[in-house]
CSV table of C-alpha atoms and ligand atoms in Angstrom, one decimal:
chain,number,residue,atom,x,y,z
A,1050,UNK,CA,-72.0,25.2,22.2
A,1051,UNK,CA,-75.6,24.0,21.1
A,1052,UNK,CA,-77.5,21.0,22.0
A,1053,UNK,CA,-80.9,19.2,21.4
A,1054,UNK,CA,-81.9,17.0,24.3
A,1055,UNK,CA,-84.7,13.9,22.8
A,1056,UNK,CA,-86.1,11.9,24.8
A,1057,UNK,CA,-90.1,10.6,25.3
A,1058,UNK,CA,-92.5,12.8,26.9
A,1059,UNK,CA,-91.5,12.1,31.0
A,1060,UNK,CA,-87.9,12.1,30.0
A,1061,UNK,CA,-86.7,14.6,31.7
A,1062,UNK,CA,-85.8,17.3,29.2
A,1063,UNK,CA,-87.3,20.1,30.5
A,1064,UNK,CA,-86.5,19.6,34.2
A,1065,UNK,CA,-82.7,18.9,32.8
A,1066,UNK,CA,-82.6,21.7,30.8
A,1067,UNK,CA,-83.3,24.6,33.8
A,1068,UNK,CA,-80.4,23.1,36.0
A,1069,UNK,CA,-78.1,22.7,32.2
A,1070,UNK,CA,-78.7,26.6,30.7
A,1071,UNK,CA,-77.7,28.4,34.2
A,1072,UNK,CA,-74.8,25.9,34.5
A,1073,UNK,CA,-73.5,26.4,30.9
A,1074,UNK,CA,-75.0,29.3,29.9
A,1075,UNK,CA,-77.2,28.1,27.4
A,1076,UNK,CA,-80.6,29.2,26.2
A,1077,UNK,CA,-83.4,26.8,27.1
A,1078,UNK,CA,-85.9,27.0,24.2
A,1079,UNK,CA,-88.8,24.5,25.1
A,1080,UNK,CA,-91.3,24.0,21.9
A,1081,UNK,CA,-94.0,22.8,23.8
A,1082,UNK,CA,-93.5,26.1,26.6
A,1083,UNK,CA,-94.0,28.5,23.5
A,1084,UNK,CA,-96.4,26.7,22.2
A,1085,UNK,CA,-98.3,27.1,25.9
A,1086,UNK,CA,-97.3,31.1,26.2
A,1087,UNK,CA,-99.5,31.0,22.1
A,1088,UNK,CA,-102.0,29.4,23.5
A,1089,UNK,CA,-102.5,31.0,27.3
A,1090,UNK,CA,-102.2,34.4,24.8
A,1091,UNK,CA,-105.3,33.5,22.1
A,1092,UNK,CA,-102.9,34.3,19.3
A,1093,UNK,CA,-103.7,32.2,15.9
A,1094,UNK,CA,-101.0,29.8,16.5
A,1095,UNK,CA,-102.4,29.4,20.2
A,1096,UNK,CA,-106.0,28.5,18.3
A,1097,UNK,CA,-104.6,26.4,16.1
A,1098,UNK,CA,-102.0,24.1,18.3
A,1099,UNK,CA,-104.7,24.2,21.2
A,1100,UNK,CA,-107.0,21.0,19.6
A,1101,UNK,CA,-104.0,19.1,19.0
A,1102,UNK,CA,-101.9,19.3,22.0
A,1103,UNK,CA,-105.2,18.4,24.0
A,1104,UNK,CA,-105.4,15.0,22.2
A,1105,UNK,CA,-101.7,14.3,22.7
A,1106,UNK,CA,-100.2,14.1,18.9
A,1107,UNK,CA,-98.2,16.7,16.8
A,1108,UNK,CA,-98.5,20.1,15.8
A,1109,UNK,CA,-97.2,20.4,12.2
A,1110,UNK,CA,-94.1,21.4,11.1
A,1111,UNK,CA,-94.8,24.3,9.8
A,1112,UNK,CA,-95.4,26.1,12.5
A,1113,UNK,CA,-92.9,24.7,14.6
A,1114,UNK,CA,-90.5,25.4,11.6
A,1115,UNK,CA,-91.6,28.9,11.7
A,1116,UNK,CA,-91.4,29.5,15.2
A,1117,UNK,CA,-87.8,27.7,16.5
A,1118,UNK,CA,-86.5,30.1,13.3
A,1119,UNK,CA,-87.8,32.9,14.1
A,1120,UNK,CA,-86.4,32.3,17.9
A,1121,UNK,CA,-83.1,30.6,17.3
A,1122,UNK,CA,-81.9,34.0,15.5
A,1123,UNK,CA,-82.4,36.0,18.4
A,1124,UNK,CA,-79.6,37.9,20.4
A,1125,UNK,CA,-80.2,35.0,23.6
A,1126,UNK,CA,-79.8,32.5,21.7
A,1127,UNK,CA,-76.6,33.4,20.1
A,1128,UNK,CA,-73.8,32.1,22.7
A,1129,UNK,CA,-76.2,28.1,22.5
A,1130,UNK,CA,-78.6,26.9,23.0
A,1131,UNK,CA,-80.3,23.6,24.6
A,1132,UNK,CA,-83.5,22.8,22.1
A,1133,UNK,CA,-86.3,20.9,24.3
A,1134,UNK,CA,-89.1,19.1,22.4
A,1135,UNK,CA,-87.5,20.4,18.6
A,1136,UNK,CA,-87.1,19.5,16.8
A,1137,UNK,CA,-89.5,15.7,16.9
A,1138,UNK,CA,-89.9,14.4,13.4
A,1139,UNK,CA,-87.4,14.3,10.5
A,1140,UNK,CA,-89.1,17.2,8.1
A,1141,UNK,CA,-88.4,18.8,11.6
A,1142,UNK,CA,-84.4,18.3,12.0
A,1143,UNK,CA,-83.8,19.0,8.2
A,1144,UNK,CA,-85.3,22.2,8.4
A,1145,UNK,CA,-83.0,23.1,11.7
A,1146,UNK,CA,-80.1,21.8,9.2
A,1147,UNK,CA,-81.1,24.2,6.6
A,1148,UNK,CA,-81.1,27.3,9.3
A,1149,UNK,CA,-78.1,26.3,11.2
A,1150,UNK,CA,-75.8,25.8,7.9
A,1151,UNK,CA,-77.2,29.0,6.5
A,1152,UNK,CA,-75.9,30.5,9.9
A,1153,UNK,CA,-72.6,28.6,9.8
A,1154,UNK,CA,-73.5,27.0,13.4
A,1155,UNK,CA,-72.9,24.2,14.5
A,1156,UNK,CA,-74.5,21.1,16.1
A,1157,UNK,CA,-72.8,19.9,19.0
A,1158,UNK,CA,-74.8,16.9,20.7
A,1159,UNK,CA,-77.7,15.6,20.6
A,1160,UNK,CA,-78.6,14.2,23.8
A,1161,UNK,CA,-81.2,11.2,23.8
A,1162,UNK,CA,-82.3,10.4,27.7
A,1163,UNK,CA,-82.8,6.3,27.3
A,1164,UNK,CA,-85.8,6.4,29.0
A,1165,UNK,CA,-88.4,3.2,29.7
A,1166,UNK,CA,-91.6,4.3,28.3
A,1167,UNK,CA,-94.2,2.7,30.7
A,1168,UNK,CA,-92.9,4.6,33.8
A,1169,UNK,CA,-93.4,7.9,32.5
A,1170,UNK,CA,-97.3,8.3,32.9
A,1171,UNK,CA,-96.3,7.8,36.5
A,1172,UNK,CA,-93.4,10.4,36.6
A,1173,UNK,CA,-95.9,13.0,34.2
A,1174,UNK,CA,-98.8,12.0,36.2
A,1175,UNK,CA,-97.1,13.3,39.3
A,1176,UNK,CA,-95.5,16.6,37.6
A,1177,UNK,CA,-96.8,19.9,38.2
A,1178,UNK,CA,-95.7,23.4,38.3
A,1179,UNK,CA,-95.4,26.6,39.5
A,1180,UNK,CA,-97.2,29.5,37.9
A,1181,UNK,CA,-95.1,32.3,38.7
A,1182,UNK,CA,-92.0,31.2,37.9
A,1183,UNK,CA,-92.6,27.7,35.8
A,1184,UNK,CA,-90.0,25.9,38.1
A,1185,UNK,CA,-91.2,22.0,37.6
A,1186,UNK,CA,-91.6,20.3,40.3
A,1187,UNK,CA,-93.2,16.0,41.1
A,1188,UNK,CA,-95.8,14.9,43.9
A,1189,UNK,CA,-93.2,11.4,45.0
A,1190,UNK,CA,-89.5,12.3,42.7
A,1191,UNK,CA,-89.5,16.0,43.0
A,1192,UNK,CA,-91.1,17.5,46.0
A,1193,UNK,CA,-90.5,21.4,47.6
A,1194,UNK,CA,-88.9,21.6,50.2
A,1195,UNK,CA,-91.7,23.4,52.1
A,1196,UNK,CA,-95.1,22.2,51.4
A,1197,UNK,CA,-96.9,24.2,49.1
A,1198,UNK,CA,-94.2,26.8,48.2
A,1199,UNK,CA,-92.3,26.8,45.2
A,1200,UNK,CA,-88.5,26.2,46.1
A,1201,UNK,CA,-87.5,28.7,44.2
A,1202,UNK,CA,-90.0,32.0,43.7
A,1203,UNK,CA,-91.7,31.1,46.8
A,1204,UNK,CA,-95.0,30.9,44.3
A,1205,UNK,CA,-98.3,29.4,46.0
A,1206,UNK,CA,-99.3,28.6,43.5
A,1207,UNK,CA,-99.2,25.5,41.2
A,1208,UNK,CA,-100.6,24.1,37.6
A,1209,UNK,CA,-101.0,21.0,35.8
A,1210,UNK,CA,-100.5,20.7,31.6
A,1211,UNK,CA,-103.7,19.6,30.5
A,1212,UNK,CA,-102.2,16.7,27.8
A,1213,UNK,CA,-101.0,15.0,31.3
A,1214,UNK,CA,-103.7,12.9,32.0
A,1215,UNK,CA,-103.0,9.2,31.3
A,1216,UNK,CA,-104.7,8.3,27.9
A,1217,UNK,CA,-103.1,11.3,26.5
A,1218,UNK,CA,-99.9,10.3,27.8
A,1219,UNK,CA,-100.6,7.5,25.6
A,1220,UNK,CA,-101.1,9.0,22.5
A,1221,UNK,CA,-97.7,11.2,23.3
A,1222,UNK,CA,-95.6,7.9,23.7
A,1223,UNK,CA,-96.9,6.3,20.6
A,1224,UNK,CA,-96.5,9.2,18.6
A,1225,UNK,CA,-92.8,9.8,20.0
A,1226,UNK,CA,-92.1,6.3,19.0
A,1227,UNK,CA,-93.6,7.2,15.6
A,1228,UNK,CA,-92.6,10.2,14.5
A,1229,UNK,CA,-89.9,11.2,16.4
A,1230,UNK,CA,-87.6,8.1,17.1
A,1231,UNK,CA,-86.5,8.2,13.5
A,1232,UNK,CA,-84.5,11.1,14.8
A,1233,UNK,CA,-82.1,9.0,16.4
A,1234,UNK,CA,-80.5,7.1,13.5
A,1235,UNK,CA,-80.7,10.6,11.5
A,1236,UNK,CA,-78.8,11.7,13.6
A,1237,UNK,CA,-76.3,8.9,14.4
A,1238,UNK,CA,-75.0,9.0,11.4
A,1239,UNK,CA,-74.3,13.0,11.3
A,1240,UNK,CA,-72.4,11.5,14.8
A,1241,UNK,CA,-73.6,13.7,17.2
A,1242,UNK,CA,-76.0,11.1,18.7
A,1243,UNK,CA,-75.2,10.6,22.4
A,1244,UNK,CA,-77.2,8.7,24.8
A,1245,UNK,CA,-77.7,9.0,28.8
A,1246,UNK,CA,-79.5,6.9,31.2
A,1247,UNK,CA,-82.9,9.0,31.6
A,1248,UNK,CA,-84.0,6.5,34.4
A,1249,UNK,CA,-81.0,6.9,37.4
A,1250,UNK,CA,-82.4,10.0,39.8
A,1251,UNK,CA,-82.6,13.5,38.4
A,1252,UNK,CA,-79.4,14.5,40.1
A,1253,UNK,CA,-77.4,11.4,38.5
A,1254,UNK,CA,-79.1,12.2,35.2
A,1255,UNK,CA,-77.4,16.2,35.5
A,1256,UNK,CA,-74.2,14.9,36.1
A,1257,UNK,CA,-74.3,12.4,33.0
A,1258,UNK,CA,-75.0,15.2,31.3
A,1259,UNK,CA,-72.4,17.6,32.8
A,1260,UNK,CA,-69.7,14.8,32.5
A,1261,UNK,CA,-70.6,14.6,28.8
A,1262,UNK,CA,-70.8,18.6,27.5
A,1263,UNK,CA,-67.8,19.2,30.1
A,1264,UNK,CA,-65.7,17.0,28.0
A,1265,UNK,CA,-66.9,18.3,24.6
B,1162,AP5,P1,-93.6,18.8,25.2
B,1162,AP5,O1,-94.2,20.1,25.8
B,1162,AP5,O2,-91.9,19.4,24.8
B,1162,AP5,O3,-94.2,17.7,25.9
B,1162,AP5,P2,-93.1,16.4,26.0
B,1162,AP5,O4,-92.2,15.9,24.7
B,1162,AP5,O5,-94.1,15.4,25.7
B,1162,AP5,O6,-92.4,16.4,27.1
B,1162,AP5,P3,-92.3,16.5,28.9
B,1162,AP5,O7,-92.6,18.0,28.6
B,1162,AP5,O8,-93.8,15.4,29.2
B,1162,AP5,O9,-91.9,15.4,29.1
B,1162,AP5,P4,-90.4,16.2,30.2
B,1162,AP5,O10,-89.3,15.3,29.0
B,1162,AP5,O11,-89.7,17.7,30.1
B,1162,AP5,O12,-90.4,15.9,31.3
B,1162,AP5,P5,-90.0,16.9,32.7
B,1162,AP5,O13,-88.6,17.5,33.1
B,1162,AP5,O14,-91.3,17.4,32.7
B,1162,AP5,O15,-94.6,19.1,24.1
B,1162,AP5,C1,-96.2,19.3,24.0
B,1162,AP5,C2,-97.2,19.0,23.7
B,1162,AP5,O16,-96.9,20.6,22.1
B,1162,AP5,C3,-97.0,18.1,22.2
B,1162,AP5,O17,-97.5,17.0,22.7
B,1162,AP5,C4,-97.2,18.8,21.4
B,1162,AP5,O18,-99.2,18.7,20.9
B,1162,AP5,C5,-96.6,20.1,20.8
B,1162,AP5,N1,-95.4,20.2,20.2
B,1162,AP5,C6,-94.1,20.9,21.4
B,1162,AP5,N2,-93.3,20.3,20.6
B,1162,AP5,C7,-93.6,19.5,19.2
B,1162,AP5,C8,-92.9,19.8,18.2
B,1162,AP5,N3,-91.5,20.4,18.2
B,1162,AP5,N4,-93.2,19.3,16.8
B,1162,AP5,C9,-94.5,19.5,17.3
B,1162,AP5,N5,-95.9,19.5,18.1
B,1162,AP5,C10,-95.0,20.0,19.1
B,1162,AP5,O19,-90.3,15.3,33.8
B,1162,AP5,C11,-91.5,14.9,33.9
B,1162,AP5,C12,-92.0,14.3,35.6
B,1162,AP5,O20,-90.7,13.8,35.8
B,1162,AP5,C13,-91.6,15.7,36.1
B,1162,AP5,O21,-92.9,15.9,37.4
B,1162,AP5,C14,-90.0,16.1,37.0
B,1162,AP5,O22,-90.3,16.0,38.5
B,1162,AP5,C15,-90.4,14.2,37.0
B,1162,AP5,N6,-88.5,14.0,36.3
B,1162,AP5,C16,-87.9,13.8,35.6
B,1162,AP5,N7,-86.4,13.0,35.6
B,1162,AP5,C17,-86.6,12.3,36.6
B,1162,AP5,C18,-85.7,11.3,36.9
B,1162,AP5,N8,-84.7,11.4,37.2
B,1162,AP5,N9,-87.1,10.5,38.2
B,1162,AP5,C19,-87.6,10.7,38.5
B,1162,AP5,N10,-88.5,11.3,38.4
B,1162,AP5,C20,-88.6,12.6,37.1
B,1163,MG,MG1,-91.3,19.5,29.3
B,1164,ZN,ZN1,-92.0,29.4,41.5
């Protein structure tokens, strides 16, 4: 099964993908995480992407298309992938269609997490993650069980993203509305678009996604 999660910054793509990948054996591929790894490694792509990401704008299509094209063909994505943050423009979606058609791979679901953009600034400004294992948390909505200790790995160091400042989040939301929202009619026309209420509590969103994927 191959699935795309679409939604604005803060919609819960990463949170839900972390959960679904375990249950359904899908490989979670987040282009945001891949780009942050390039930035951390100081690679040529990372050096080019850093300033763009810090402004909250989109990195050029050709970089992302090459990056995902290399990643999606790895053996660990062969049983099924769960794309988070890609595609993000119609150009990226068209390139993905070509890649998949060339390998006779079908896209089963494009799931839109439907949220109210105004609530996303609060969600994102409370977000933090474990420095050791990457598990995601929120100051209000998803605290660690024991203060200061990661539930997943026991790590005690946490990080916040440099693009999570409120003014940058607003630029990211605008980029979503202008450049990514046109994907919705694109996938609707292909008959693969589903919608899930992303304003519900985290566990309820996971349950709804589970029902949708089981029905497949
Ligand atoms: P990326 O890393 O993809 O960021 P994003 O799309 O802005 O999305 P986020 O990761 O902020 O949100 P999310 O939906 O994953 O929410 P989360 O689950 O963490 O991209 C970063 C940058 O990289 C882009 O700006 C761009 O520059 C570049 N980039 C990446 N891909 C690209 C591409 N394809 N093309 C061009 N450029 C690209 O949840 C947020 C918080 O809310 C968490 O704290 C969580 O605990 C909490 N939360 C989640 N769900 C709920 C809920 N239901 N109720 C309450 N709280 C919740
Ligand atoms: Mg994310
Ligand atoms: Zn951890």
